[in-house]
């Protein structure tokens, strides 16, 4: 426990030392222009006082005019007369405005049966109308009004000017001046004499703390800018003007006879003490800051005042809030530093300790947050969503989402323009009726509009809304039943409204659900057949393999019998392999997990190669093949190996399932930038009327399943053609079986 308290005391002591050092250094930077000067008269503060003196001399002596002189100098221009006359419009507009202004007052007085008040308002109205009319008859009335207004402004100007006279007299107590206009020779001085020799005897180093002679080497003659002491009257009265380019020579001094209570004298006498305090404070601050840096490095102050385990908690603060907080701490610390330096210079020891403690607190908080903020900024490139989690980001995101939602809402409202327009018109009519209802309470005359509008528009609209609501509820009830799988009678389609269209869509949807249910039942049936067929086709060769494997275990078997059994096992194994390979390939095709290796392929040549594979089989079969194709190559951008598999499956099916002593026709044609390959044969088995079933897995023409096919040939072939973005169609006409493959040709 003692160790913890010692560490806390060390940290607090270091912060006090550091805060004092920072305040001393920053105070030096803030006040350097004043306290680096050896004399008060070289400071910027005194220069401001000197400029104020010349400004007051110009205002109260050089360009000064009495109130009466300014009033006598008043002039009125034609533009002023025109502006005054038409500032509220032409004569008709002004009379109408006055009448409207008084009419409500007169009507109210008459309504209260107070004729005397009404007569007063009438007289006031008529008097104003008469005055306005005179303004349009003659310029004299307007000119008189403008002069009176300017005289009032002059009175106000002099009232405010006299407020500054006390300050001017305060300057005259401290300063002695003798200034002469080098062009006119006019002299301005607060001395009792204008004799230059006597002036030099009064304004000298023996009698003055400070003397400024004009002209000087740096700025030459004195140039007094014509700057008004009282602002805001330039547009209302004509202020006295002099030659603003006039130059003056002479002297300005600070008298040693000036009262010590004078503000300028107080600043002069306190400057030396403040300068001494400034340098002591600045040097002590620099030493304290240096010592705090050295001590801080030795004791490792940064990890102590800003433990790393608090970083994660600090990072929860939104970044912009943390940045704003840091700015507030910095500004507050600077303000406290300025306040502490002011207290030091005025040697107010009672407040020094309190302000130093507050300064230490805020500088400590500023440092702690600066450390965490710096670490956080370094981590920002590796963090995601920093700006989105800021307060500004959240607000902007909320505003964006609001407007997006609003736009989407309006877009959805007018998704069906007819519905959106109808709703908008209905709401507008309801809104207008609401306004009209409110106006009835203000003025009963609106009943003349309200009752016909209710009968002509309101009542029919109400009946229409009731009917549409009832129809809409019927649609909702039917839709709810459909969602539960119940089929109610078809909705009655009334008219061509959007509700009628919705009712028709729900009726159509009901038939679609029925069709989907039938398709689902068919799919379940085919799935059951698939499982049955797969089990049968895989179990048959597997049973043979197991049976003959058991027979091979008999040691008394002859060599011929053993070889025969091995041959059967080999044949059944290959049969099983074909079934499994076809099953896997069909699954890959259906899932789309197969990639095509496309190249430029001659379709005619590929078909001939496929037929060549079956030359011996075709010769042994009772089927005669008739092939017709173009004499020139037909190129397409396809996967040759996969397309060969398509041809192989179809040709194999023709050989297996064609009726003996019949012909099979294969034809290749080019048309509409496509190649059409047609396969036709007569089936030896009765074909199903449902052509789509022939594409199902393990679906074969021989329902008894005596052939060696896997039943996956057409399914695989169709999947390959689909991957090539082509089509494979089957047509059945009695026993005639026709397969058509269409592929896109290669661009020349």
XYZ file of C-alpha atoms in Angstrom:
748
model
C 0.000 0.000 0.000
C 2.832 2.426 0.887
C 4.493 1.743 -2.480
C 1.291 2.635 -4.336
C 0.940 5.909 -2.433
C 4.590 6.774 -3.080
C 4.086 6.154 -6.807
C 0.973 8.365 -6.818
C 2.853 11.148 -5.002
C 5.706 10.883 -7.523
C 3.292 11.123 -10.447
C 1.443 14.115 -8.939
C 4.706 15.895 -8.108
C 6.016 15.311 -11.619
C 2.780 16.626 -13.130
C 2.965 19.788 -10.988
C 6.581 20.341 -12.077
C 5.738 19.691 -15.723
C 2.619 21.923 -15.623
C 4.630 24.777 -14.106
C 7.328 24.332 -16.752
C 4.853 24.257 -19.653
C 3.010 27.322 -18.330
C 6.309 29.240 -18.050
C 7.441 28.396 -21.578
C 4.054 29.054 -23.214
C 3.657 32.292 -21.246
C 7.020 33.433 -22.638
C 5.833 32.703 -26.169
C 2.535 34.542 -25.604
C 4.033 37.701 -24.042
C 7.342 37.923 -25.898
C 6.444 41.095 -27.862
C 5.890 43.118 -24.691
C 8.269 41.823 -22.039
C 11.294 41.405 -24.316
C 11.446 45.227 -24.535
C 13.526 47.095 -21.962
C 11.164 50.064 -21.867
C 7.390 50.249 -21.629
C 7.408 52.903 -24.365
C 8.717 50.353 -26.883
C 5.945 47.846 -26.286
C 3.013 47.213 -28.571
C 0.705 48.143 -25.702
C 2.090 51.694 -25.569
C 1.974 51.962 -29.364
C -1.771 51.260 -29.189
C -2.154 54.061 -26.630
C -0.222 56.427 -28.911
C -2.451 55.545 -31.885
C -5.554 56.131 -29.768
C -4.238 59.563 -28.771
C -3.783 60.653 -32.389
C -7.230 59.298 -33.253
C -8.829 61.350 -30.451
C -6.841 64.463 -31.435
C -8.180 64.136 -34.949
C -11.759 63.559 -33.760
C -11.967 66.239 -31.051
C -9.692 68.931 -32.514
C -8.709 68.581 -36.160
C -12.034 67.484 -37.685
C -14.298 68.485 -34.807
C -17.523 70.425 -35.551
C -20.083 71.536 -33.023
C -23.567 70.165 -33.007
C -24.979 73.413 -34.400
C -22.402 73.515 -37.210
C -23.239 69.959 -38.259
C -26.940 70.753 -38.270
C -26.365 73.869 -40.393
C -24.323 71.793 -42.853
C -27.176 69.317 -43.456
C -28.057 68.931 -47.134
C -30.767 66.896 -48.841
C -30.214 65.440 -52.297
C -32.790 64.591 -54.955
C -32.004 60.871 -54.533
C -32.744 61.086 -50.818
C -36.081 62.770 -51.548
C -37.019 60.080 -54.088
C -35.960 57.252 -51.772
C -37.945 58.755 -48.894
C -41.019 59.267 -51.089
C -41.108 55.741 -52.592
C -39.571 53.680 -49.787
C -42.987 52.101 -49.050
C -44.240 52.025 -52.672
C -46.232 54.459 -54.768
C -49.074 56.658 -53.403
C -51.788 54.070 -54.080
C -49.858 51.273 -52.344
C -49.089 53.400 -49.298
C -52.715 54.577 -48.902
C -53.955 50.986 -49.259
C -51.446 49.779 -46.622
C -52.573 52.491 -44.173
C -56.244 51.654 -44.745
C -55.593 47.936 -44.197
C -53.571 48.732 -41.100
C -56.421 50.672 -39.470
C -59.459 48.830 -40.879
C -59.236 45.863 -38.479
C -58.848 48.228 -35.498
C -61.846 50.309 -36.596
C -63.991 47.176 -37.180
C -63.024 45.772 -33.778
C -63.917 49.064 -32.039
C -67.277 49.167 -33.829
C -67.956 45.528 -32.970
C -67.372 46.440 -29.308
C -69.770 49.383 -29.785
C -67.009 51.863 -28.915
C -67.545 54.607 -31.491
C -65.141 57.056 -29.789
C -62.173 54.711 -30.248
C -63.256 54.042 -33.831
C -63.362 57.804 -34.524
C -59.818 58.189 -33.097
C -58.523 55.459 -35.435
C -60.325 57.084 -38.361
C -58.751 60.486 -37.623
C -55.276 58.928 -37.296
C -55.771 57.073 -40.573
C -56.974 60.174 -42.418
C -54.128 62.269 -40.989
C -51.495 59.777 -42.188
C -53.104 59.546 -45.607
C -53.068 63.345 -45.813
C -49.356 63.478 -44.879
C -48.501 60.804 -47.449
C -50.478 62.655 -50.115
C -48.578 65.903 -49.339
C -45.285 64.050 -49.864
C -46.326 63.294 -53.419
C -47.532 66.874 -54.012
C -44.392 68.716 -52.894
C -40.709 68.048 -52.058
C -40.719 70.438 -49.092
C -42.549 68.124 -46.718
C -40.184 65.256 -47.526
C -37.132 67.517 -47.260
C -38.310 68.765 -43.877
C -38.834 65.190 -42.687
C -35.350 64.138 -43.832
C -33.734 67.148 -42.087
C -35.560 66.365 -38.845
C -34.400 62.749 -39.047
C -30.783 63.805 -39.645
C -30.925 66.269 -36.748
C -32.116 63.463 -34.478
C -29.198 61.300 -35.644
C -26.767 64.159 -34.955
C -28.129 64.447 -31.407
C -27.587 60.700 -30.880
C -24.102 60.931 -32.399
C -23.004 63.665 -29.990
C -24.407 61.782 -27.022
C -22.175 58.823 -27.850
C -19.212 61.067 -28.767
C -19.293 62.675 -25.322
C -18.831 59.223 -23.781
C -15.335 59.132 -25.364
C -14.432 62.633 -24.192
C -13.555 61.411 -20.689
C -11.081 58.937 -22.198
C -9.630 61.721 -24.353
C -9.122 63.893 -21.272
C -7.410 60.953 -19.561
C -4.930 60.856 -22.461
C -4.394 64.614 -22.179
C -3.391 64.188 -18.528
C -0.585 61.818 -19.468
C 0.475 63.140 -22.876
C 1.789 66.513 -23.975
C 1.630 67.189 -27.698
C 2.455 69.905 -30.184
C 1.529 69.118 -33.816
C 1.588 71.355 -36.882
C -0.013 70.739 -40.285
C 2.880 71.172 -42.710
C 0.543 72.417 -45.467
C -1.771 74.810 -43.631
C 0.456 75.669 -40.668
C -2.441 74.962 -38.294
C -1.167 74.050 -34.792
C -2.819 71.578 -32.401
C -1.493 71.394 -28.826
C -2.622 70.971 -25.219
C 0.071 73.384 -24.026
C -0.815 76.907 -22.989
C 1.500 78.391 -25.608
C 2.072 77.842 -29.330
C 5.510 79.463 -29.361
C 7.920 76.800 -30.658
C 10.763 77.909 -28.349
C 8.570 77.722 -25.287
C 7.281 74.360 -26.491
C 10.833 72.985 -26.691
C 11.421 74.214 -23.128
C 8.375 72.235 -21.937
C 8.784 69.058 -24.021
C 12.295 67.924 -23.141
C 13.988 64.980 -21.458
C 13.977 66.740 -18.098
C 10.187 67.071 -18.006
C 9.188 63.959 -20.004
C 9.439 60.211 -19.517
C 9.194 59.757 -23.248
C 9.372 62.004 -26.328
C 8.391 61.153 -29.914
C 9.452 63.775 -32.479
C 8.112 64.044 -36.037
C 9.345 63.598 -38.665
C 11.295 60.432 -37.746
C 13.855 58.511 -39.771
C 11.638 55.425 -39.995
C 8.161 56.809 -40.648
C 8.741 60.445 -41.551
C 5.919 62.884 -40.769
C 2.923 61.949 -38.642
C -0.048 60.827 -40.693
C -3.322 60.712 -38.777
C -5.934 58.468 -40.359
C -9.434 59.871 -40.535
C -11.095 57.151 -38.455
C -14.471 57.861 -36.765
C -14.515 57.418 -32.999
C -18.239 56.616 -33.002
C -19.153 54.029 -35.628
C -22.541 53.343 -37.186
C -23.569 56.897 -38.171
C -21.763 57.179 -41.519
C -24.910 56.231 -43.468
C -27.240 58.589 -41.555
C -25.332 61.866 -41.158
C -22.491 63.675 -42.906
C -19.523 63.420 -40.527
C -16.902 66.184 -40.597
C -14.221 65.531 -43.194
C -10.714 66.982 -43.525
C -7.762 66.341 -45.778
C -6.979 62.729 -44.944
C -3.585 63.028 -46.644
C -2.399 65.835 -44.339
C 0.999 65.362 -42.644
C 2.067 66.738 -39.272
C 5.326 67.644 -37.599
C 5.962 68.224 -33.925
C 6.354 66.307 -30.667
C 4.392 63.999 -28.409
C 5.633 63.305 -24.896
C 4.640 61.559 -21.688
C 4.795 64.112 -18.896
C 6.467 63.440 -15.583
C 3.822 65.653 -14.004
C 1.029 63.266 -15.013
C -1.008 61.951 -12.048
C 0.135 58.535 -10.800
C -3.487 57.414 -10.825
C -3.673 57.891 -14.579
C -4.130 54.526 -16.366
C -1.132 55.049 -18.669
C 1.059 55.951 -15.706
C -0.088 52.877 -13.825
C 0.875 50.694 -16.825
C 4.237 52.483 -17.070
C 5.173 52.017 -13.406
C 3.986 48.375 -13.247
C 5.804 47.346 -16.427
C 9.244 46.960 -14.835
C 7.897 44.772 -12.025
C 5.920 42.661 -14.491
C 8.991 42.307 -16.714
C 11.075 41.064 -13.775
C 8.352 38.578 -12.831
C 8.084 37.521 -16.484
C 11.765 36.636 -16.750
C 11.837 34.901 -13.372
C 8.701 32.966 -14.301
C 10.001 32.120 -17.784
C 13.465 30.977 -16.651
C 11.978 28.980 -13.772
C 9.485 27.433 -16.185
C 12.226 26.419 -18.649
C 14.265 24.889 -15.818
C 11.201 23.102 -14.455
C 10.298 21.760 -17.903
C 13.845 20.508 -18.467
C 13.949 18.896 -15.033
C 10.564 17.244 -15.595
C 11.752 15.764 -18.908
C 14.898 14.333 -17.314
C 13.049 12.986 -14.271
C 10.264 11.606 -16.461
C 12.753 9.578 -18.515
C 14.420 8.207 -15.427
C 11.268 7.029 -13.689
C 9.446 6.010 -16.921
C 6.582 8.400 -16.375
C 4.557 7.675 -19.546
C 3.623 4.038 -18.697
C 2.761 5.181 -15.184
C 0.401 8.019 -16.077
C -1.097 6.126 -19.058
C -1.150 2.365 -18.301
C -1.490 0.211 -21.415
C -4.339 -1.822 -19.904
C -6.564 1.275 -20.164
C -5.947 1.593 -23.930
C -8.716 -0.871 -24.867
C -11.222 1.002 -22.705
C -10.169 4.329 -24.246
C -10.559 2.889 -27.756
C -14.268 2.353 -27.053
C -14.756 6.136 -27.163
C -15.778 7.213 -30.711
C -12.715 8.633 -32.458
C -14.214 12.052 -33.205
C -15.422 12.361 -29.598
C -11.917 11.543 -28.356
C -10.439 14.097 -30.761
C -12.931 16.768 -29.661
C -12.207 15.979 -26.017
C -8.494 16.416 -26.665
C -9.086 19.799 -28.338
C -11.196 20.925 -25.345
C -8.459 19.855 -22.906
C -5.770 21.660 -24.929
C -7.794 24.913 -25.159
C -8.669 24.766 -21.450
C -5.021 24.160 -20.545
C -3.872 27.145 -22.649
C -6.547 29.341 -21.044
C -5.420 28.238 -17.580
C -1.778 28.894 -18.528
C -2.681 32.425 -19.584
C -4.625 32.897 -16.344
C -1.747 31.562 -14.227
C 0.724 33.894 -15.960
C -1.625 36.846 -15.347
C -1.792 35.944 -11.643
C 2.003 35.675 -11.472
C 2.513 39.088 -13.071
C 0.023 40.663 -10.656
C 1.596 38.725 -7.759
C -1.790 37.473 -6.519
C -0.379 34.721 -4.303
C -3.788 33.662 -2.941
C -4.932 32.335 -6.319
C -1.605 30.957 -7.572
C -1.906 27.581 -5.822
C -5.537 26.938 -6.823
C -4.908 27.831 -10.464
C -1.707 25.763 -10.554
C -3.609 22.729 -9.239
C -6.314 23.160 -11.889
C -3.615 23.601 -14.544
C -1.874 20.428 -13.338
C -5.146 18.494 -13.539
C -5.953 19.567 -17.093
C -2.384 19.202 -18.379
C -2.324 15.709 -16.848
C -5.593 14.805 -18.563
C -4.310 16.329 -21.825
C -1.110 14.268 -21.639
C -2.920 11.020 -20.786
C -5.361 11.392 -23.629
C -2.603 12.511 -26.032
C -0.688 9.267 -25.307
C -3.762 7.090 -25.833
C -4.831 9.085 -28.880
C -1.381 8.809 -30.472
C -1.356 5.032 -29.933
C -4.852 4.802 -31.357
C -3.920 6.802 -34.478
C -0.953 4.465 -35.089
C -3.309 1.477 -34.834
C -5.917 2.991 -37.184
C -4.514 1.551 -40.482
C -5.002 -1.943 -39.026
C -8.479 -1.262 -37.687
C -11.642 -1.528 -39.739
C -14.729 0.606 -39.418
C -13.037 3.356 -37.328
C -14.703 6.238 -39.157
C -18.032 4.397 -39.421
C -18.118 4.105 -35.612
C -17.543 7.817 -35.015
C -20.429 9.971 -33.830
C -20.325 11.991 -37.059
C -20.180 8.768 -39.077
C -23.146 7.330 -37.230
C -25.129 10.537 -37.633
C -24.317 10.753 -41.349
C -25.123 7.063 -41.770
C -28.418 7.580 -39.937
C -29.263 10.590 -42.134
C -28.278 8.654 -45.263
C -30.336 5.633 -44.206
C -33.282 7.906 -43.433
C -33.190 9.547 -46.859
C -32.587 6.216 -48.602
C -35.552 4.771 -46.715
C -37.620 7.833 -47.607
C -36.669 7.576 -51.298
C -37.380 3.846 -51.302
C -40.710 4.491 -49.616
C -41.725 7.008 -52.289
C -40.358 4.693 -54.957
C -42.415 1.824 -53.568
C -45.484 4.036 -53.338
C -45.197 4.797 -57.047
C -43.949 1.336 -58.023
C -47.409 1.004 -59.464
C -48.025 4.524 -60.735
C -51.765 4.081 -60.838
C -51.959 3.003 -57.185
C -49.498 5.657 -56.059
C -51.416 8.386 -57.884
C -54.762 7.223 -56.462
C -53.417 7.120 -52.883
C -51.804 10.538 -53.329
C -55.040 12.065 -54.639
C -57.115 10.490 -51.842
C -54.717 11.764 -49.149
C -54.683 15.212 -50.769
C -58.492 15.360 -50.767
C -58.634 14.215 -47.121
C -56.004 16.836 -46.201
C -57.942 19.582 -47.988
C -61.149 18.550 -46.214
C -59.256 18.777 -42.924
C -58.118 22.330 -43.727
C -61.636 23.251 -44.832
C -63.047 21.860 -41.573
C -60.606 23.995 -39.577
C -61.524 27.085 -41.609
C -65.212 26.611 -40.690
C -64.366 27.383 -37.051
C -62.583 30.555 -38.176
C -65.225 31.791 -40.586
C -68.688 30.278 -41.019
C -68.786 31.494 -44.639
C -66.690 28.458 -45.602
C -69.783 26.261 -45.019
C -70.943 27.366 -48.470
C -67.963 25.487 -49.947
C -67.810 22.670 -47.386
C -71.319 21.168 -47.744
C -71.295 20.877 -51.588
C -67.759 19.463 -51.478
C -68.865 16.806 -48.961
C -71.877 15.817 -51.091
C -70.088 15.826 -54.456
C -66.636 14.497 -53.477
C -66.604 13.336 -49.863
C -69.565 10.919 -49.811
C -68.691 9.130 -53.128
C -65.069 8.883 -52.029
C -66.152 7.403 -48.679
C -68.346 4.780 -50.411
C -65.520 3.935 -52.839
C -63.037 3.448 -49.972
C -65.509 1.193 -48.092
C -66.063 -0.985 -51.185
C -62.365 -1.237 -51.978
C -61.599 -2.083 -48.346
C -64.139 -4.910 -48.356
C -62.746 -6.275 -51.636
C -59.216 -6.026 -50.252
C -60.236 -7.982 -47.125
C -61.618 -10.769 -49.364
C -58.285 -10.899 -51.182
C -56.413 -11.059 -47.848
C -58.634 -13.907 -46.637
C -58.091 -15.888 -49.845
C -54.315 -15.287 -49.712
C -54.171 -16.406 -46.051
C -56.027 -19.628 -46.937
C -53.656 -20.232 -49.847
C -50.664 -19.800 -47.517
C -52.117 -22.573 -45.300
C -52.571 -24.891 -48.294
C -56.316 -24.460 -48.489
C -57.957 -23.773 -51.849
C -60.975 -21.506 -51.690
C -63.172 -20.720 -54.716
C -61.671 -18.267 -57.210
C -61.914 -14.573 -56.351
C -64.350 -12.541 -58.399
C -62.491 -10.105 -60.649
C -64.316 -6.760 -60.523
C -63.271 -4.057 -62.969
C -59.676 -3.291 -63.964
C -58.402 -1.826 -60.713
C -55.167 -2.898 -59.033
C -57.245 -4.983 -56.604
C -58.777 -6.804 -59.558
C -55.330 -7.505 -60.940
C -54.207 -8.703 -57.502
C -57.218 -11.022 -57.307
C -56.369 -12.432 -60.743
C -52.735 -12.960 -59.690
C -53.836 -14.834 -56.561
C -56.162 -17.032 -58.636
C -53.250 -17.741 -60.975
C -50.975 -18.361 -58.013
C -53.451 -20.928 -56.676
C -53.268 -22.894 -59.930
C -49.491 -22.546 -59.842
C -49.443 -24.030 -56.323
C -51.548 -26.954 -57.543
C -49.196 -27.485 -60.477
C -46.220 -27.281 -58.104
C -47.782 -29.853 -55.815
C -48.344 -32.199 -58.766
C -44.766 -31.659 -59.898
C -43.561 -32.315 -56.368
C -45.552 -35.558 -56.238
C -44.066 -36.580 -59.576
C -40.584 -35.666 -58.311
C -41.112 -37.815 -55.223
C -42.219 -40.716 -57.457
C -39.193 -40.332 -59.698
C -36.953 -40.066 -56.646
C -38.368 -43.358 -55.364
C -37.806 -44.938 -58.765
C -34.279 -43.542 -58.809
C -33.450 -45.121 -55.464
C -35.021 -48.399 -56.569
C -33.182 -48.387 -59.913
C -29.854 -47.444 -58.360
C -30.220 -50.195 -55.788
C -31.155 -52.728 -58.453
C -28.429 -51.740 -60.953
C -25.680 -51.693 -58.330
C -26.848 -54.763 -56.424
C -27.089 -57.068 -59.512
C -23.380 -57.022 -60.538
C -22.304 -56.804 -56.884
C -24.314 -59.962 -56.080
C -22.700 -61.780 -58.989
C -19.226 -60.716 -57.829
C -19.915 -61.926 -54.268
C -21.435 -65.230 -55.475
C -18.630 -66.143 -57.823
C -16.025 -65.011 -55.293
C -17.481 -67.560 -52.839
C -17.413 -70.242 -55.528
C -13.737 -69.546 -56.196
C -12.984 -70.478 -52.621
C -13.803 -74.123 -53.467
C -10.399 -75.928 -53.888
C -11.957 -78.699 -55.973
C -12.829 -76.351 -58.861
C -11.344 -77.226 -62.212
C -9.137 -74.764 -63.997
C -11.765 -74.126 -66.707
C -14.470 -73.435 -64.126
C -12.129 -71.132 -62.166
C -11.254 -69.138 -65.322
C -14.943 -68.880 -66.244
C -15.817 -67.542 -62.764
C -12.953 -65.042 -62.883
C -14.127 -63.854 -66.301
C -17.671 -63.330 -64.928
C -16.296 -61.411 -61.896
C -14.149 -59.285 -64.200
C -17.119 -58.498 -66.449
C -19.413 -57.680 -63.536
C -16.695 -55.527 -61.917
C -16.317 -53.509 -65.096
C -20.089 -53.211 -65.276
C -20.156 -51.954 -61.663
C -17.337 -49.498 -62.420
C -19.282 -48.118 -65.412
C -22.360 -47.621 -63.248
C -20.422 -45.863 -60.460
C -18.422 -43.688 -62.911
C -21.608 -42.635 -64.706
C -23.296 -41.904 -61.392
C -20.425 -39.686 -60.204
C -20.224 -37.915 -63.555
C -23.968 -37.268 -63.581
C -23.741 -35.846 -60.047
C -20.851 -33.566 -61.011
C -22.741 -32.390 -64.072
C -25.852 -31.618 -62.045
C -23.901 -29.679 -59.391
C -21.932 -27.681 -61.985
C -18.646 -28.745 -60.344
C -17.019 -29.525 -63.684
C -14.882 -27.215 -65.806
C -14.850 -27.170 -69.588
C -11.619 -27.020 -71.576
C -12.841 -25.322 -74.708
C -11.026 -25.135 -78.024
C -11.723 -24.775 -81.725
C -13.214 -28.141 -82.775
C -14.529 -29.417 -86.119
C -17.938 -30.905 -85.249
C -18.067 -33.050 -88.410
C -14.675 -34.615 -87.704
C -15.535 -35.206 -84.027
C -18.773 -36.974 -85.008
C -16.917 -39.163 -87.510
C -14.381 -40.130 -84.822
C -17.242 -41.090 -82.490
C -18.820 -43.242 -85.203
C -15.436 -44.843 -85.925
C -15.321 -46.132 -82.317
C -18.460 -48.158 -83.048
C -17.460 -49.531 -86.488
C -17.291 -53.179 -85.409
C -20.415 -52.898 -83.253
C -22.326 -51.226 -86.070
C -21.303 -53.964 -88.515
C -22.442 -56.693 -86.095
C -25.770 -54.978 -85.370
C -28.913 -55.209 -87.528
C -29.142 -51.388 -87.773
C -28.028 -49.491 -90.850
C -26.604 -45.981 -90.240
C -27.132 -43.138 -92.724
C -24.879 -40.104 -92.045
C -25.109 -36.816 -93.925
C -22.914 -33.783 -93.143
C -21.409 -30.751 -94.943
C -18.312 -31.221 -97.097
C -16.567 -28.334 -95.318
C -15.526 -28.270 -91.640
C -18.023 -26.899 -89.117
C -16.122 -25.230 -86.264
C -17.418 -24.564 -82.750
C -15.757 -23.437 -79.515
C -16.383 -26.498 -77.314
C -14.779 -29.047 -75.014
C -14.031 -31.802 -77.526
C -13.679 -34.571 -74.931
C -17.023 -33.773 -73.266
C -18.837 -33.375 -76.603
C -17.380 -36.699 -77.753
C -19.000 -38.229 -74.662
C -22.376 -36.794 -75.789
C -22.029 -38.353 -79.238
C -20.794 -41.625 -77.701
C -23.817 -41.872 -75.371
C -26.355 -41.101 -78.104
C -24.788 -43.464 -80.678
C -24.511 -46.183 -78.013
C -28.216 -45.768 -77.191
C -29.115 -46.058 -80.902
C -27.203 -49.333 -81.203
C -28.672 -50.748 -77.970
C -32.300 -49.695 -78.331
C -32.932 -49.620 -82.137
C -35.284 -52.145 -83.701
C -33.445 -54.760 -85.753
C -33.395 -54.365 -89.538
C -34.150 -50.606 -89.352
C -32.175 -47.542 -90.317
C -30.711 -44.814 -88.079
C -30.171 -41.309 -89.489
C -27.514 -38.803 -88.367
C -27.466 -35.356 -89.962
C -25.283 -32.236 -89.425
C -26.620 -28.863 -90.629
C -25.549 -25.214 -90.380
C -28.280 -22.594 -89.960
C -28.574 -19.170 -88.296
C -24.962 -19.246 -87.086
C -25.657 -22.546 -85.304
C -24.911 -26.213 -85.918
C -27.782 -28.710 -85.615
C -26.941 -32.428 -85.135
C -29.969 -34.732 -85.506
C -30.103 -38.444 -84.460
C -33.169 -40.547 -85.484
C -33.927 -44.249 -84.970
C -36.820 -46.711 -84.466
C -37.009 -47.986 -80.875
C -37.379 -51.699 -80.176
C -39.149 -50.873 -76.888
C -42.357 -48.983 -76.325
C -41.427 -45.422 -75.333
C -42.989 -43.440 -72.507
C -45.260 -40.590 -73.522
C -43.539 -38.372 -70.922
C -40.404 -37.248 -72.779
C -38.978 -35.471 -69.696
C -38.724 -38.824 -67.887
C -36.185 -40.020 -70.435
C -33.760 -37.391 -69.041
C -34.145 -38.668 -65.462
C -31.306 -40.624 -63.916
C -31.414 -44.404 -64.485
C -34.346 -44.000 -66.851
C -34.087 -46.365 -69.822
C -36.225 -47.357 -72.773
C -36.376 -50.981 -71.647
C -38.457 -50.911 -68.512
C -37.459 -54.538 -67.795
C -33.814 -53.301 -67.527
C -32.279 -56.191 -69.462
C -29.720 -54.069 -71.308
C -26.285 -53.159 -70.038
C -26.799 -49.365 -70.033
C -26.609 -47.323 -66.849
C -29.649 -45.209 -67.700
C -27.544 -42.058 -67.221
C -26.484 -41.504 -70.831
C -29.087 -38.923 -71.838
C -28.933 -37.168 -68.442
C -25.141 -36.785 -68.786
C -25.421 -35.723 -72.428
C -28.014 -33.023 -71.622
C -25.911 -31.694 -68.724
C -22.851 -31.379 -71.009
C -24.838 -29.555 -73.691
C -26.339 -27.225 -71.027
C -22.806 -26.375 -69.852
C -22.022 -25.404 -73.476
C -25.122 -23.129 -73.436
C -26.692 -25.282 -76.149
C -29.887 -27.356 -76.289
C -30.600 -31.101 -76.401
C -34.211 -31.987 -77.229
C -36.015 -35.346 -77.598
C -39.008 -35.975 -79.847
C -41.045 -39.204 -79.827
C -43.539 -40.048 -82.565
C -44.812 -43.568 -81.876
C -41.632 -45.683 -82.013
C -39.637 -42.989 -83.815
C -37.018 -41.589 -81.406
C -35.314 -38.310 -82.339
C -32.516 -36.430 -80.529
C -31.581 -32.883 -81.645
C -28.398 -31.120 -80.432
C -27.935 -27.409 -81.212
C -24.655 -25.544 -80.525
C -23.374 -22.089 -81.394
C -20.730 -21.803 -84.131
C -17.332 -20.143 -83.709
C -17.177 -16.501 -84.836
C -15.112 -16.014 -87.985
